[in-house]
Short mmCIF file of N, CA and C in Angstrom, two decimals:
data_model
loop_
_atom_site.label_atom_id
_atom_site.label_comp_id
_atom_site.label_asym_id
_atom_site.label_seq_id
_atom_site.Cartn_x
_atom_site.Cartn_y
_atom_site.Cartn_z
N UNK A 23 70.98 79.66 79.97
CA UNK A 23 70.71 81.05 79.91
C UNK A 23 71.55 81.66 81.32
N UNK A 24 71.10 80.96 82.40
CA UNK A 24 71.55 81.38 83.75
C UNK A 24 73.16 81.25 83.86
N UNK A 25 73.84 80.35 83.20
CA UNK A 25 75.08 80.00 83.17
C UNK A 25 75.91 81.26 82.69
N UNK A 26 75.34 81.83 81.45
CA UNK A 26 76.13 82.97 80.87
C UNK A 26 75.92 84.22 81.81
N UNK A 27 74.81 84.33 82.38
CA UNK A 27 74.61 85.69 83.21
C UNK A 27 75.48 85.88 84.61
N UNK A 28 75.90 84.51 85.12
CA UNK A 28 76.53 84.43 86.13
C UNK A 28 77.72 85.02 86.16
N UNK A 29 78.83 85.15 85.29
CA UNK A 29 79.97 85.76 85.24
C UNK A 29 79.60 87.25 85.21
N UNK A 30 78.53 87.77 84.34
CA UNK A 30 78.22 89.16 84.26
C UNK A 30 77.68 89.77 85.49
N UNK A 31 77.10 88.90 86.19
CA UNK A 31 76.40 89.49 87.33
C UNK A 31 77.57 89.47 88.33
N UNK A 32 78.54 88.54 88.36
CA UNK A 32 79.64 88.60 89.46
C UNK A 32 80.50 89.80 89.14
N UNK A 33 80.91 89.94 87.91
CA UNK A 33 81.61 91.16 87.55
C UNK A 33 80.98 92.42 87.96
N UNK A 34 79.74 92.49 87.86
CA UNK A 34 79.06 93.71 88.17
C UNK A 34 79.07 94.04 89.52
N UNK A 35 78.80 92.89 90.33
CA UNK A 35 78.96 93.17 91.89
C UNK A 35 80.49 93.38 92.33
N UNK A 36 81.36 92.88 91.77
CA UNK A 36 82.81 93.16 92.04
C UNK A 36 83.15 94.74 91.69
N UNK A 37 82.43 95.19 90.77
CA UNK A 37 83.01 96.57 90.30
C UNK A 37 82.08 97.39 91.20
N UNK A 38 81.01 96.93 91.52
CA UNK A 38 80.22 97.86 92.54
C UNK A 38 81.00 97.89 93.86
N UNK A 39 81.60 96.93 94.38
CA UNK A 39 82.42 96.93 95.79
C UNK A 39 83.53 97.70 95.45
N UNK A 40 84.24 97.53 94.38
CA UNK A 40 85.39 98.46 94.03
C UNK A 40 85.17 99.75 94.06
N UNK A 41 84.02 100.26 93.38
CA UNK A 41 83.76 101.64 93.28
C UNK A 41 83.32 102.14 94.69
N UNK A 42 82.58 101.34 95.42
CA UNK A 42 82.27 101.87 96.69
C UNK A 42 83.45 101.96 97.79
N UNK A 43 84.27 101.25 97.54
CA UNK A 43 85.57 101.22 98.48
C UNK A 43 86.38 102.39 98.08
N UNK A 44 86.40 102.81 96.80
CA UNK A 44 87.36 103.89 96.30
C UNK A 44 86.58 105.44 96.80
N UNK A 45 85.25 105.05 96.70
CA UNK A 45 84.42 106.46 97.27
C UNK A 45 84.69 106.69 99.02
N UNK A 46 84.81 105.41 99.56
CA UNK A 46 84.73 105.53 101.08
C UNK A 46 86.19 105.83 101.58
N UNK A 47 87.24 105.76 100.75
CA UNK A 47 88.62 105.92 101.20
C UNK A 47 88.86 107.25 101.26
N UNK A 48 89.46 107.95 102.37
CA UNK A 48 89.92 109.48 102.47
C UNK A 48 91.03 109.52 101.63
N UNK A 49 91.19 110.79 101.24
CA UNK A 49 92.39 111.28 100.22
C UNK A 49 93.65 111.03 100.95
N UNK A 50 94.72 110.60 100.15
CA UNK A 50 95.98 110.37 100.82
C UNK A 50 96.65 111.51 101.53
N UNK A 51 97.18 111.28 102.80
CA UNK A 51 97.68 112.50 103.67
C UNK A 51 96.58 113.08 104.49
N UNK A 52 95.30 112.80 104.30
CA UNK A 52 94.52 113.51 105.05
C UNK A 52 94.12 112.78 106.35
N UNK A 53 94.10 113.49 107.46
CA UNK A 53 93.77 112.88 108.76
C UNK A 53 92.40 112.96 109.03
N UNK A 54 92.07 111.89 109.90
CA UNK A 54 90.66 111.75 110.42
C UNK A 54 90.21 113.17 111.13
N UNK A 55 88.84 113.74 110.92
CA UNK A 55 88.50 114.93 111.64
C UNK A 55 88.67 114.75 112.97
N UNK A 56 88.89 116.18 113.40
CA UNK A 56 89.27 116.08 115.09
C UNK A 56 87.95 116.18 115.67
N UNK A 57 88.10 115.79 116.97
CA UNK A 57 86.86 115.46 117.85
C UNK A 57 86.80 116.73 118.65
N UNK A 58 85.47 117.24 119.10
CA UNK A 58 85.05 118.32 119.84
C UNK A 58 86.01 118.28 121.20
N UNK A 59 86.23 119.25 121.88
CA UNK A 59 87.14 119.14 123.07
C UNK A 59 86.60 118.08 124.18
N UNK A 60 85.44 117.86 124.47
CA UNK A 60 84.94 117.00 125.45
C UNK A 60 84.75 115.55 124.77
N UNK A 61 84.76 115.50 123.59
CA UNK A 61 84.23 114.48 122.95
C UNK A 61 85.32 113.31 122.86
N UNK A 62 85.36 112.10 122.60
CA UNK A 62 86.20 111.00 122.49
C UNK A 62 86.31 110.86 120.97
N UNK A 63 87.58 111.15 120.42
CA UNK A 63 87.94 110.93 119.12
C UNK A 63 87.61 109.59 118.43
N UNK A 64 87.01 109.54 117.32
CA UNK A 64 86.77 108.28 116.69
C UNK A 64 88.23 107.55 116.22
N UNK A 65 88.15 106.24 116.31
CA UNK A 65 89.31 105.43 116.07
C UNK A 65 89.81 105.85 114.52
N UNK A 66 91.11 105.96 114.21
CA UNK A 66 91.40 105.96 112.87
C UNK A 66 90.86 104.91 112.00
N UNK A 67 90.64 105.15 110.84
CA UNK A 67 90.24 104.00 109.90
C UNK A 67 91.30 103.04 109.25
N UNK A 68 92.65 103.62 109.45
CA UNK A 68 93.65 102.60 108.96
C UNK A 68 94.69 102.36 110.06
N UNK A 69 95.58 101.44 110.01
CA UNK A 69 96.57 101.24 110.93
C UNK A 69 97.57 102.10 110.82
N UNK A 70 97.99 102.65 109.43
CA UNK A 70 98.71 103.77 109.25
C UNK A 70 98.46 104.99 110.10
N UNK A 71 97.10 105.36 109.98
CA UNK A 71 96.73 106.56 110.59
C UNK A 71 96.91 106.48 112.25
N UNK A 72 96.40 105.23 112.68
CA UNK A 72 96.62 104.84 114.11
C UNK A 72 98.01 104.99 114.60
N UNK A 73 98.82 104.51 113.80
CA UNK A 73 100.39 104.67 114.23
C UNK A 73 100.75 106.04 114.11
N UNK A 74 100.36 106.83 113.17
CA UNK A 74 100.64 108.31 113.29
C UNK A 74 100.10 108.99 114.26
N UNK A 75 98.89 108.76 114.67
CA UNK A 75 98.37 109.24 115.91
C UNK A 75 99.03 109.12 116.97
N UNK A 76 99.42 107.80 117.22
CA UNK A 76 100.29 107.35 118.52
C UNK A 76 101.46 108.04 118.61
N UNK A 77 102.08 108.05 117.51
CA UNK A 77 103.57 108.72 117.45
C UNK A 77 103.39 110.32 117.56
N UNK A 78 102.37 110.84 117.22
CA UNK A 78 102.38 112.24 117.37
C UNK A 78 101.96 112.55 118.74
N UNK A 79 101.05 111.89 119.52
CA UNK A 79 100.78 112.03 120.71
C UNK A 79 101.93 111.75 121.81
N UNK A 80 102.61 110.41 121.44
CA UNK A 80 103.85 110.17 122.23
C UNK A 80 104.89 111.22 122.17
N UNK A 81 105.07 111.79 121.09
CA UNK A 81 106.25 112.68 120.84
C UNK A 81 105.86 114.09 121.88
N UNK A 82 104.51 114.32 121.83
CA UNK A 82 104.04 115.44 122.65
C UNK A 82 104.21 115.09 124.02
N UNK A 83 103.98 114.02 124.58
CA UNK A 83 103.88 113.50 125.83
C UNK A 83 105.35 113.30 126.38
N UNK A 84 106.29 113.07 125.52
CA UNK A 84 107.70 112.59 126.06
C UNK A 84 108.42 113.87 126.38
N UNK A 85 108.14 114.40 127.47
CA UNK A 85 108.66 115.72 127.87
C UNK A 85 110.27 115.69 127.92
N UNK A 86 111.01 114.69 128.24
CA UNK A 86 112.47 114.78 128.24
C UNK A 86 113.01 113.91 126.86
N UNK A 87 112.25 113.87 126.01
CA UNK A 87 112.82 113.34 124.82
C UNK A 87 113.53 112.18 124.91
N UNK A 88 113.34 111.04 125.81
CA UNK A 88 114.14 110.11 125.86
C UNK A 88 113.65 108.60 125.11
N UNK A 89 112.57 108.87 124.71
CA UNK A 89 111.82 107.73 123.99
C UNK A 89 110.88 106.72 124.68
N UNK A 90 110.73 107.19 125.93
CA UNK A 90 110.16 106.62 126.92
C UNK A 90 109.06 107.36 127.62
N UNK A 91 107.97 106.81 128.10
CA UNK A 91 107.03 107.58 128.83
C UNK A 91 107.12 107.17 130.35
N UNK A 92 107.41 108.01 131.08
CA UNK A 92 107.11 107.51 132.69
C UNK A 92 105.86 107.76 133.03
N UNK A 93 105.39 107.30 134.06
CA UNK A 93 103.99 107.09 134.62
C UNK A 93 103.65 108.76 134.63
N UNK A 94 104.48 109.68 135.24
CA UNK A 94 103.97 110.96 135.34
C UNK A 94 103.82 111.77 133.78
N UNK A 95 104.71 111.25 132.86
CA UNK A 95 104.71 112.11 131.56
C UNK A 95 103.24 111.30 130.79
N UNK A 96 103.02 110.16 131.25
CA UNK A 96 101.80 109.50 130.63
C UNK A 96 100.58 110.26 131.11
N UNK A 97 100.57 110.51 132.44
CA UNK A 97 99.51 111.13 133.24
C UNK A 97 99.23 112.49 132.51
N UNK A 98 100.35 113.20 132.19
CA UNK A 98 100.25 114.56 131.79
C UNK A 98 99.85 114.48 130.31
N UNK A 99 100.27 113.67 129.56
CA UNK A 99 100.21 113.79 128.10
C UNK A 99 99.36 112.61 127.49
N UNK A 100 99.20 111.42 128.05
CA UNK A 100 98.41 110.52 127.35
C UNK A 100 97.61 109.84 128.43
N UNK A 101 96.46 110.39 128.92
CA UNK A 101 95.62 110.00 130.04
C UNK A 101 95.11 108.51 129.79
N UNK A 102 94.83 108.03 128.69
CA UNK A 102 94.54 106.49 128.34
C UNK A 102 95.47 105.69 128.54
N UNK A 103 96.80 106.08 128.38
CA UNK A 103 98.00 105.26 128.52
C UNK A 103 98.16 105.24 130.14
N UNK A 104 98.18 106.27 130.70
CA UNK A 104 98.12 106.16 132.14
C UNK A 104 97.12 105.48 132.88
N UNK A 105 95.97 105.30 132.42
CA UNK A 105 95.08 104.51 133.03
C UNK A 105 95.46 103.23 132.75
N UNK A 106 96.05 102.64 131.75
CA UNK A 106 96.41 101.33 131.46
C UNK A 106 97.84 101.04 131.55
N UNK A 107 98.65 101.83 132.22
CA UNK A 107 100.08 101.70 132.31
C UNK A 107 100.55 100.53 132.91
N UNK A 108 99.96 99.88 133.85
CA UNK A 108 100.47 98.54 134.38
C UNK A 108 100.37 97.55 133.41
N UNK A 109 99.25 97.58 132.66
CA UNK A 109 99.02 96.65 131.57
C UNK A 109 100.03 96.71 130.41
N UNK A 110 100.25 97.89 129.98
CA UNK A 110 101.34 98.12 128.82
C UNK A 110 102.75 97.92 129.29
N UNK A 111 103.11 98.14 130.50
CA UNK A 111 104.42 98.02 131.16
C UNK A 111 104.52 96.63 131.83
N UNK A 112 104.30 95.44 130.91
CA UNK A 112 104.19 94.28 131.18
C UNK A 112 105.41 93.95 132.02
N UNK A 113 106.48 94.34 131.84
CA UNK A 113 107.81 93.90 132.21
C UNK A 113 108.30 94.82 133.64
N UNK A 114 107.26 95.72 133.92
CA UNK A 114 107.35 96.48 135.13
C UNK A 114 108.71 97.32 135.27
N UNK A 115 109.14 97.88 134.12
CA UNK A 115 110.25 98.70 134.21
C UNK A 115 110.02 100.26 134.52
N UNK A 116 108.83 100.54 134.93
CA UNK A 116 108.56 101.86 135.15
C UNK A 116 108.46 102.97 134.05
N UNK A 117 108.57 102.56 132.89
CA UNK A 117 108.22 103.36 131.59
C UNK A 117 107.64 102.49 130.56
N UNK A 118 107.14 103.19 129.58
CA UNK A 118 106.47 102.38 128.29
C UNK A 118 107.01 103.05 126.96
N UNK A 119 107.16 102.44 125.98
CA UNK A 119 107.70 102.93 124.82
C UNK A 119 106.56 103.19 123.72
N UNK A 120 106.77 103.76 122.70
CA UNK A 120 105.83 103.85 121.71
C UNK A 120 105.37 102.71 121.05
N UNK A 121 106.50 101.73 120.91
CA UNK A 121 106.02 100.44 120.41
C UNK A 121 105.18 99.67 121.26
N UNK A 122 105.41 99.63 122.73
CA UNK A 122 104.58 98.93 123.68
C UNK A 122 102.99 99.44 123.52
N UNK A 123 102.88 100.56 123.47
CA UNK A 123 101.62 101.37 123.41
C UNK A 123 100.74 100.84 122.15
N UNK A 124 101.69 101.03 120.98
CA UNK A 124 100.87 100.40 119.79
C UNK A 124 100.55 99.08 119.78
N UNK A 125 101.48 98.15 120.45
CA UNK A 125 101.04 96.73 120.56
C UNK A 125 99.95 96.54 121.47
N UNK A 126 99.88 97.32 122.57
CA UNK A 126 98.80 96.95 123.38
C UNK A 126 97.35 97.53 122.71
N UNK A 127 97.42 98.68 122.07
CA UNK A 127 96.17 99.13 121.53
C UNK A 127 95.84 98.20 120.20
N UNK A 128 96.59 97.81 119.56
CA UNK A 128 96.26 96.73 118.42
C UNK A 128 95.77 95.46 119.08
N UNK A 129 96.15 94.99 120.01
CA UNK A 129 95.69 93.70 120.81
C UNK A 129 94.31 94.04 121.24
N UNK A 130 94.20 95.24 121.91
CA UNK A 130 92.83 95.76 122.32
C UNK A 130 91.75 95.57 121.33
N UNK A 131 92.12 96.30 120.20
CA UNK A 131 91.32 96.43 118.81
C UNK A 131 90.99 95.14 118.55
N UNK A 132 91.91 94.05 118.42
CA UNK A 132 91.65 92.82 118.00
C UNK A 132 90.82 91.87 118.60
N UNK A 133 90.62 92.19 120.16
CA UNK A 133 89.97 91.47 120.95
C UNK A 133 88.69 91.95 120.91
N UNK A 134 88.54 93.46 120.91
CA UNK A 134 87.23 93.99 120.59
C UNK A 134 86.43 93.60 119.37
N UNK A 135 87.16 93.26 118.16
CA UNK A 135 86.65 92.87 116.86
C UNK A 135 86.30 91.35 117.15
N UNK A 136 87.11 90.69 117.75
CA UNK A 136 86.72 89.31 117.98
C UNK A 136 85.35 89.10 118.98
N UNK A 137 85.31 89.91 120.08
CA UNK A 137 84.08 89.99 120.61
C UNK A 137 82.73 90.56 119.94
N UNK A 138 83.07 91.43 119.12
CA UNK A 138 81.80 91.97 118.50
C UNK A 138 81.48 90.91 117.40
N UNK A 139 82.29 90.38 116.72
CA UNK A 139 81.82 89.29 115.52
C UNK A 139 82.83 88.32 115.54
N UNK A 140 82.47 87.20 116.49
CA UNK A 140 83.73 86.00 116.43
C UNK A 140 83.62 85.21 115.20
N UNK A 141 82.78 85.10 114.45
CA UNK A 141 82.60 84.38 113.28
C UNK A 141 83.76 84.80 112.29
N UNK A 142 83.68 86.11 112.09
CA UNK A 142 84.63 86.60 110.89
C UNK A 142 85.92 87.12 111.55
N UNK A 143 86.38 87.21 112.78
CA UNK A 143 87.48 87.55 113.31
C UNK A 143 88.30 86.40 113.78
#
């Protein structure tokens, strides 16, 4: 009797997880809610949204539109990048690119996930 119930129970659990995932996902094209002025914004839930956010902020901070952020541009437009400028600019060129910033934050996120739950990450 339990052998016949096992596939049905497994299917029911699978359907429950997929329906929860569909409910939890935001609508396509929607952005995460903005944080209050003094509040640190929450991390975007997806990699695509994180990339879009970095690209948007990078474009706004790149005053001379050369595709690079100098230390001064980072200080004015992306304070967290300015605080970690030397870590992001590993080759010591005096500027950082959008790609370098994205790589740095992805590594930081992965390291944080590993620290929080080393078994699964």
